[in-house]
Short mmCIF file of C-alpha atoms in Angstrom, two decimals:
data_model
loop_
_atom_site.label_atom_id
_atom_site.label_comp_id
_atom_site.label_asym_id
_atom_site.label_seq_id
_atom_site.Cartn_x
_atom_site.Cartn_y
_atom_site.Cartn_z
CA MET W 1 0.00 0.00 0.00
CA LYS W 2 2.83 2.41 0.88
CA MET W 3 4.51 1.67 -2.43
CA PHE W 4 1.20 2.31 -4.24
CA LYS W 5 0.83 5.68 -2.50
CA LYS W 6 4.36 6.65 -3.48
CA ILE W 7 3.66 5.76 -7.10
CA VAL W 8 0.42 7.75 -7.08
CA SER W 9 2.17 10.73 -5.47
CA LEU W 10 4.96 10.58 -8.02
CA GLY W 11 2.41 10.36 -10.83
CA LEU W 12 0.54 13.39 -9.51
CA ALA W 13 3.79 15.34 -9.23
CA VAL W 14 4.69 14.54 -12.82
CA MET W 15 1.20 15.50 -13.99
CA THR W 16 1.39 18.77 -12.04
CA ALA W 17 4.80 19.60 -13.51
CA ALA W 18 3.53 18.81 -16.99
CA THR W 19 0.50 21.04 -16.43
CA LEU W 20 2.74 23.90 -15.34
CA LEU W 21 5.00 23.49 -18.34
CA THR W 22 2.30 23.01 -20.97
CA PRO W 23 1.07 26.64 -21.25
CA ALA W 24 4.59 28.00 -21.89
CA THR W 25 5.30 25.35 -24.52
CA ALA W 26 1.92 25.76 -26.19
CA PHE W 27 2.36 29.52 -26.04
CA ALA W 28 5.60 29.34 -28.03
CA GLU W 29 4.13 26.87 -30.50
CA ASP W 30 1.12 29.14 -31.05
CA VAL W 31 3.34 32.02 -32.16
CA GLU W 32 3.70 32.48 -35.91
CA GLN W 33 6.87 33.39 -37.79
CA ILE W 34 7.50 37.14 -37.40
CA ASP W 35 10.54 39.23 -38.29
CA LEU W 36 10.70 42.50 -36.34
CA VAL W 37 12.93 45.48 -37.17
CA PHE W 38 13.99 47.64 -34.19
CA SER W 39 15.56 51.06 -34.86
CA HIS W 40 17.02 53.68 -32.50
CA ILE W 41 19.31 56.71 -32.69
CA ASN W 42 21.97 55.85 -30.12
CA ALA W 43 25.34 54.11 -30.06
CA GLU W 44 25.72 50.46 -29.17
CA THR W 45 27.17 51.47 -25.78
CA HIS W 46 23.93 53.21 -24.80
CA THR W 47 21.44 51.57 -22.44
CA TRP W 48 18.76 51.86 -25.13
CA HIS W 49 20.74 49.56 -27.38
CA LYS W 50 21.35 47.14 -24.52
CA MET W 51 17.60 47.15 -23.92
CA ALA W 52 16.98 46.36 -27.59
CA VAL W 53 19.45 43.47 -27.38
CA LYS W 54 17.74 42.18 -24.22
CA PHE W 55 14.36 42.35 -25.99
CA LYS W 56 15.78 40.40 -28.93
CA GLU W 57 17.26 37.73 -26.64
CA LEU W 58 14.08 37.36 -24.62
CA ILE W 59 11.62 37.10 -27.47
CA GLU W 60 13.74 34.83 -29.64
CA GLU W 61 14.18 32.48 -26.70
CA LYS W 62 10.55 32.53 -25.53
CA SER W 63 9.18 32.07 -29.04
CA ASN W 64 11.60 29.24 -29.81
CA GLY W 65 12.93 31.35 -32.66
CA ASN W 66 9.55 32.01 -34.26
CA ILE W 67 9.95 35.74 -33.62
CA THR W 68 13.25 37.27 -34.67
CA VAL W 69 14.50 40.82 -34.17
CA THR W 70 16.99 42.80 -36.26
CA ILE W 71 18.37 45.88 -34.50
CA TYR W 72 19.61 49.01 -36.29
CA PRO W 73 21.33 51.50 -33.92
CA ASN W 74 22.97 54.83 -34.72
CA ASN W 75 20.31 56.16 -37.13
CA GLN W 76 21.19 53.41 -39.60
CA LEU W 77 17.64 53.40 -40.93
CA GLY W 78 17.29 57.17 -40.81
CA SER W 79 16.38 59.83 -38.28
CA GLU W 80 13.81 59.32 -35.53
CA ILE W 81 11.13 61.06 -37.60
CA GLU W 82 11.92 58.96 -40.67
CA THR W 83 11.76 55.66 -38.77
CA VAL W 84 8.56 56.70 -36.99
CA GLN W 85 6.99 57.38 -40.39
CA SER W 86 8.09 53.94 -41.53
CA ALA W 87 6.64 52.25 -38.44
CA ILE W 88 3.31 54.04 -38.82
CA ALA W 89 3.15 52.91 -42.45
CA GLY W 90 3.37 49.34 -41.15
CA MET W 91 5.16 47.84 -44.14
CA GLY W 92 7.73 45.97 -42.02
CA ASP W 93 10.69 48.19 -42.98
CA CYS W 94 10.78 49.40 -39.37
CA ASP W 95 8.50 48.05 -36.64
CA ILE W 96 9.78 49.20 -33.25
CA VAL W 97 11.04 52.71 -32.49
CA LEU W 98 11.94 54.82 -29.48
CA THR W 99 10.17 58.17 -29.66
CA GLY W 100 8.77 60.93 -27.48
CA GLU W 101 7.98 64.59 -28.04
CA SER W 102 8.82 64.30 -31.73
CA MET W 103 5.43 62.60 -32.08
CA GLN W 104 3.87 66.07 -32.08
CA THR W 105 4.54 65.87 -35.83
CA TYR W 106 1.48 63.60 -35.92
CA VAL W 107 -0.48 64.61 -32.79
CA GLU W 108 0.27 68.04 -31.34
CA GLU W 109 -0.67 67.06 -27.79
CA LEU W 110 2.18 64.54 -27.67
CA GLY W 111 4.62 67.43 -27.83
CA ILE W 112 3.80 68.08 -24.18
CA ILE W 113 6.38 65.38 -23.34
CA GLY W 114 8.93 68.08 -24.21
CA MET W 115 7.47 70.76 -21.94
CA PRO W 116 10.38 72.30 -19.99
CA TYR W 117 10.32 72.05 -16.21
CA ALA W 118 6.94 70.26 -16.28
CA ILE W 119 8.30 67.22 -14.41
CA THR W 120 10.13 67.93 -11.17
CA SER W 121 11.30 64.47 -10.05
CA ASP W 122 11.27 60.76 -10.82
CA GLU W 123 8.31 60.37 -8.45
CA HIS W 124 6.44 63.04 -10.38
CA MET W 125 7.20 61.26 -13.66
CA ASP W 126 5.86 57.99 -12.26
CA ALA W 127 2.66 59.73 -11.17
CA VAL W 128 2.20 61.19 -14.66
CA LEU W 129 2.97 57.98 -16.57
CA ASN W 130 0.84 55.76 -14.33
CA GLY W 131 -2.11 58.13 -14.08
CA GLU W 132 -4.70 59.89 -16.22
CA VAL W 133 -2.11 61.71 -18.33
CA GLY W 134 -0.28 58.48 -19.12
CA GLU W 135 -3.49 56.84 -20.33
CA GLU W 136 -4.36 59.88 -22.42
CA LEU W 137 -0.94 59.94 -24.09
CA ASP W 138 -1.10 56.18 -24.76
CA ALA W 139 -4.41 56.69 -26.56
CA LEU W 140 -2.96 59.55 -28.61
CA MET W 141 0.01 57.39 -29.61
CA LEU W 142 -2.34 54.60 -30.70
CA GLY W 143 -4.42 57.05 -32.70
CA ALA W 144 -1.25 58.11 -34.52
CA GLY W 145 -0.51 54.50 -35.46
CA LEU W 146 1.96 53.42 -32.76
CA ARG W 147 1.24 51.17 -29.80
CA ASN W 148 3.09 52.06 -26.60
CA LEU W 149 4.90 49.03 -25.19
CA GLY W 150 6.30 50.99 -22.24
CA ALA W 151 7.98 54.23 -21.21
CA ILE W 152 11.74 54.59 -20.79
CA LYS W 153 12.79 57.31 -18.35
CA ARG W 154 15.58 59.65 -19.35
CA GLY W 155 17.96 61.67 -17.25
CA PRO W 156 17.44 65.44 -17.03
CA ARG W 157 18.63 67.40 -20.07
CA ASN W 158 21.49 69.87 -19.70
CA ILE W 159 23.13 72.37 -22.04
CA THR W 160 26.71 71.85 -23.25
CA SER W 161 28.88 74.67 -24.58
CA ASN W 162 32.42 75.95 -25.05
CA LYS W 163 31.80 79.01 -22.90
CA GLU W 164 30.59 79.46 -19.35
CA ILE W 165 26.85 80.01 -19.03
CA HIS W 166 25.42 81.13 -15.69
CA THR W 167 22.17 82.93 -16.57
CA PRO W 168 19.79 83.08 -19.55
CA ASP W 169 21.49 86.34 -20.52
CA ASP W 170 24.58 84.30 -21.42
CA LEU W 171 22.51 82.50 -24.06
CA GLN W 172 21.93 85.60 -26.19
CA GLY W 173 22.78 84.67 -29.78
CA PHE W 174 23.86 81.17 -28.74
CA ILE W 175 23.20 78.73 -31.59
CA ILE W 176 21.97 75.52 -29.98
CA ARG W 177 20.96 72.25 -31.55
CA THR W 178 17.55 71.03 -30.40
CA PRO W 179 15.35 68.13 -31.45
CA GLU W 180 12.49 68.90 -33.81
CA SER W 181 10.29 70.03 -30.94
CA LYS W 182 8.30 73.26 -31.08
CA MET W 183 8.32 73.47 -27.28
CA THR W 184 12.07 73.06 -26.93
CA MET W 185 12.65 75.62 -29.65
CA ALA W 186 10.21 78.07 -28.07
CA ALA W 187 11.89 77.61 -24.68
CA PHE W 188 15.35 78.46 -25.99
CA GLU W 189 14.08 81.34 -28.09
CA ALA W 190 12.54 82.78 -24.91
CA MET W 191 15.95 82.49 -23.25
CA GLY W 192 17.58 84.41 -26.11
CA ALA W 193 19.23 81.48 -27.88
CA LYS W 194 18.92 80.50 -31.53
CA PRO W 195 17.59 76.92 -31.64
CA THR W 196 18.55 74.85 -34.69
CA PRO W 197 16.83 71.47 -35.04
CA MET W 198 18.89 68.67 -36.57
CA ALA W 199 19.28 64.91 -36.31
CA PHE W 200 21.19 63.59 -33.30
CA SER W 201 23.76 61.99 -35.61
CA GLU W 202 24.74 65.42 -36.98
CA ILE W 203 25.55 67.05 -33.63
CA PHE W 204 29.22 66.09 -33.26
CA THR W 205 30.27 67.26 -36.72
CA SER W 206 28.20 70.44 -36.46
CA LEU W 207 29.90 71.31 -33.16
CA GLN W 208 33.29 70.46 -34.59
CA GLN W 209 32.73 72.73 -37.57
CA GLY W 210 31.21 75.56 -35.55
CA VAL W 211 27.82 75.34 -37.25
CA ILE W 212 26.29 75.32 -33.76
CA HIS W 213 27.69 76.56 -30.44
CA GLY W 214 26.13 73.94 -28.20
CA GLN W 215 23.39 71.41 -27.69
CA GLU W 216 21.21 69.95 -24.92
CA ASN W 217 20.80 66.32 -23.91
CA PRO W 218 20.88 63.94 -20.95
CA LEU W 219 24.35 63.00 -19.68
CA ALA W 220 24.05 59.53 -21.19
CA ASN W 221 23.73 60.97 -24.70
CA ILE W 222 26.55 63.45 -24.09
CA TRP W 223 28.78 60.55 -23.09
CA ASP W 224 27.80 58.12 -25.83
CA ALA W 225 28.17 60.74 -28.56
CA SER W 226 31.64 61.66 -27.22
CA LEU W 227 30.61 65.31 -27.05
CA TYR W 228 33.32 65.85 -24.43
CA GLU W 229 35.72 65.93 -27.39
CA VAL W 230 34.09 69.09 -28.80
CA GLN W 231 32.46 70.73 -25.73
CA ASP W 232 34.04 72.07 -22.54
CA TYR W 233 31.10 72.76 -20.21
CA VAL W 234 27.95 71.11 -18.96
CA ILE W 235 25.45 73.71 -17.75
CA GLU W 236 23.20 72.07 -15.15
CA THR W 237 19.91 73.62 -16.21
CA GLU W 238 18.04 70.29 -15.96
CA HIS W 239 15.41 72.00 -18.10
CA LEU W 240 13.62 68.84 -19.14
CA ARG W 241 12.87 65.52 -17.46
CA ALA W 242 11.18 63.36 -20.03
CA TRP W 243 10.81 59.87 -21.41
CA VAL W 244 10.59 58.02 -24.68
CA TYR W 245 8.19 55.27 -25.62
CA MET W 246 9.20 51.89 -26.90
CA ALA W 247 6.51 51.80 -29.55
CA ILE W 248 5.52 49.29 -32.20
CA SER W 249 3.66 49.77 -35.46
CA GLU W 250 -0.03 49.26 -34.65
CA ALA W 251 -0.69 48.13 -38.20
CA ARG W 252 1.81 45.32 -37.75
CA PHE W 253 0.96 44.55 -34.13
CA SER W 254 -2.76 44.18 -34.80
CA SER W 255 -2.02 41.66 -37.57
CA PHE W 256 -0.25 39.30 -35.16
CA SER W 257 -1.92 36.51 -33.22
CA GLU W 258 -2.96 37.16 -29.63
CA ALA W 259 -0.18 34.85 -28.44
CA ALA W 260 2.43 36.86 -30.35
CA GLN W 261 1.04 40.16 -29.08
CA GLU W 262 1.18 38.97 -25.48
CA MET W 263 4.73 37.73 -25.92
CA ILE W 264 5.92 40.99 -27.49
CA GLN W 265 4.41 43.02 -24.65
CA GLU W 266 5.80 40.70 -21.98
CA CYS W 267 9.34 40.82 -23.40
CA ALA W 268 9.17 44.60 -23.90
CA THR W 269 8.15 45.12 -20.27
CA GLU W 270 11.01 42.93 -19.08
CA ALA W 271 13.55 44.64 -21.37
CA ILE W 272 12.47 48.12 -20.22
CA ALA W 273 12.87 47.10 -16.56
CA TYR W 274 16.35 45.79 -17.42
CA GLU W 275 17.25 49.11 -19.10
CA HIS W 276 16.06 51.10 -16.10
CA GLU W 277 18.44 49.25 -13.79
CA LEU W 278 21.31 49.96 -16.20
CA PHE W 279 20.21 53.59 -16.46
CA LEU W 280 20.19 54.10 -12.69
CA GLU W 281 23.68 52.60 -12.41
CA ASP W 282 25.01 54.74 -15.26
CA GLU W 283 23.55 57.95 -13.81
CA LYS W 284 25.67 57.49 -10.68
CA ASN W 285 28.90 57.56 -12.68
CA LEU W 286 28.29 59.74 -15.74
CA LYS W 287 29.18 63.07 -14.16
CA SER W 288 32.56 61.84 -12.89
CA LYS W 289 33.29 60.11 -16.21
CA LEU W 290 32.62 63.32 -18.14
CA GLU W 291 34.73 65.31 -15.69
CA GLU W 292 37.57 62.84 -16.21
CA LYS W 293 37.30 63.59 -19.95
CA GLY W 294 37.81 67.27 -19.22
CA MET W 295 34.29 68.67 -19.00
CA THR W 296 33.50 71.25 -16.31
CA PHE W 297 30.06 71.22 -14.70
CA ILE W 298 28.51 74.59 -13.91
CA GLU W 299 25.77 74.64 -11.28
CA VAL W 300 23.26 77.39 -12.00
CA ASP W 301 20.22 78.92 -10.35
CA GLN W 302 17.55 77.18 -12.41
CA THR W 303 14.78 79.63 -11.48
CA PRO W 304 15.49 82.31 -14.14
CA PHE W 305 15.93 79.61 -16.79
CA LYS W 306 12.60 78.08 -15.76
CA GLU W 307 10.75 81.39 -15.71
CA LYS W 308 11.85 82.35 -19.22
CA ALA W 309 11.45 78.87 -20.71
CA VAL W 310 7.99 78.19 -19.29
CA SER W 311 6.64 81.65 -20.12
CA GLY W 312 7.93 81.30 -23.67
CA VAL W 313 6.37 77.88 -24.20
CA LEU W 314 3.02 78.73 -22.59
CA GLU W 315 2.55 81.29 -25.35
CA VAL W 316 2.69 78.63 -28.06
CA LEU W 317 0.69 75.86 -26.35
CA SER W 318 -2.66 74.95 -27.85
CA ASP W 319 -5.67 74.63 -25.57
CA LYS W 320 -5.39 70.83 -25.71
CA GLN W 321 -1.70 70.92 -24.79
CA LYS W 322 -2.37 73.39 -21.98
CA ALA W 323 -5.05 71.07 -20.55
CA ILE W 324 -2.58 68.15 -20.42
CA TYR W 325 0.14 70.39 -18.98
CA ASP W 326 -2.16 71.46 -16.13
CA LYS W 327 -2.86 67.79 -15.34
CA MET W 328 0.87 67.04 -15.35
CA VAL W 329 1.59 69.84 -12.89
CA ALA W 330 -1.31 68.76 -10.65
CA ALA W 331 0.04 65.17 -10.56
CA ASP W 332 3.22 66.22 -8.72
CA PRO W 333 3.21 64.34 -5.37
CA ALA W 334 5.29 67.15 -3.84
CA ALA W 335 2.78 69.86 -4.80
#
């Protein structure tokens, strides 16, 4: 009898294990053959690229190779705007992109991601992304033809230059590269600078040749683009805390099976969490690494920069953008 009970117990254990394993195996077998193209603007040393690689590894493993991912870093497929256009078209030339305020090209309200000094802290950003504003922006992205797979937080943006800048007055006539963002351009115009939008890949050469005097980006981008070779100062304006979306062509995504859709979302969520850990670790060291390369950090009173930037941008906001901005400000846990 004891032997019989042991056999029954062993049989039940095997059946239980098989039951637990079956959904994962069936899940992979249910996924069709899909080739995804993932494009981003940064170097292969950047955490965004490492996130893309993690996504590729995860989904190719979990799908048993049914879903493959080809990654194109460094603007290889074109600028952010060009790859976004391709993803929206849904022809398979580019499926997954990393994009943020540049989406105002398609939906003006999405430009609010680039509103200077709108987000005051990481906690504030979490409240915005996980609340009413986050849901509203997700819906706007979907309406434009891109499905949000998750938000990737960025470090605060700072100005770099070859001269000391302490107040907005020091920006008079300063030619600064900005992304193609009406809000960013309006902010710097209000501070007296001359914003010049151009692709990220063109910044280094343009600085080297004197076409522009400076630029603005998070420390991670300053490091990965080796801007320390052509810029002497980092001006700690921290004028923008923002994020980008890991977004996939809705035309393509909606054509996939439910099993494939679930797997893509699951792997994207995991890859974004992986990137955030890398990002937090990098942020601890970037300032000292840039200083070791010869850059000098200038701490400034951010208040006058904020006053000029915000007043300048408020003048160009549409009513819809202003409504979202007010919700963003109200979401600040510290308010």
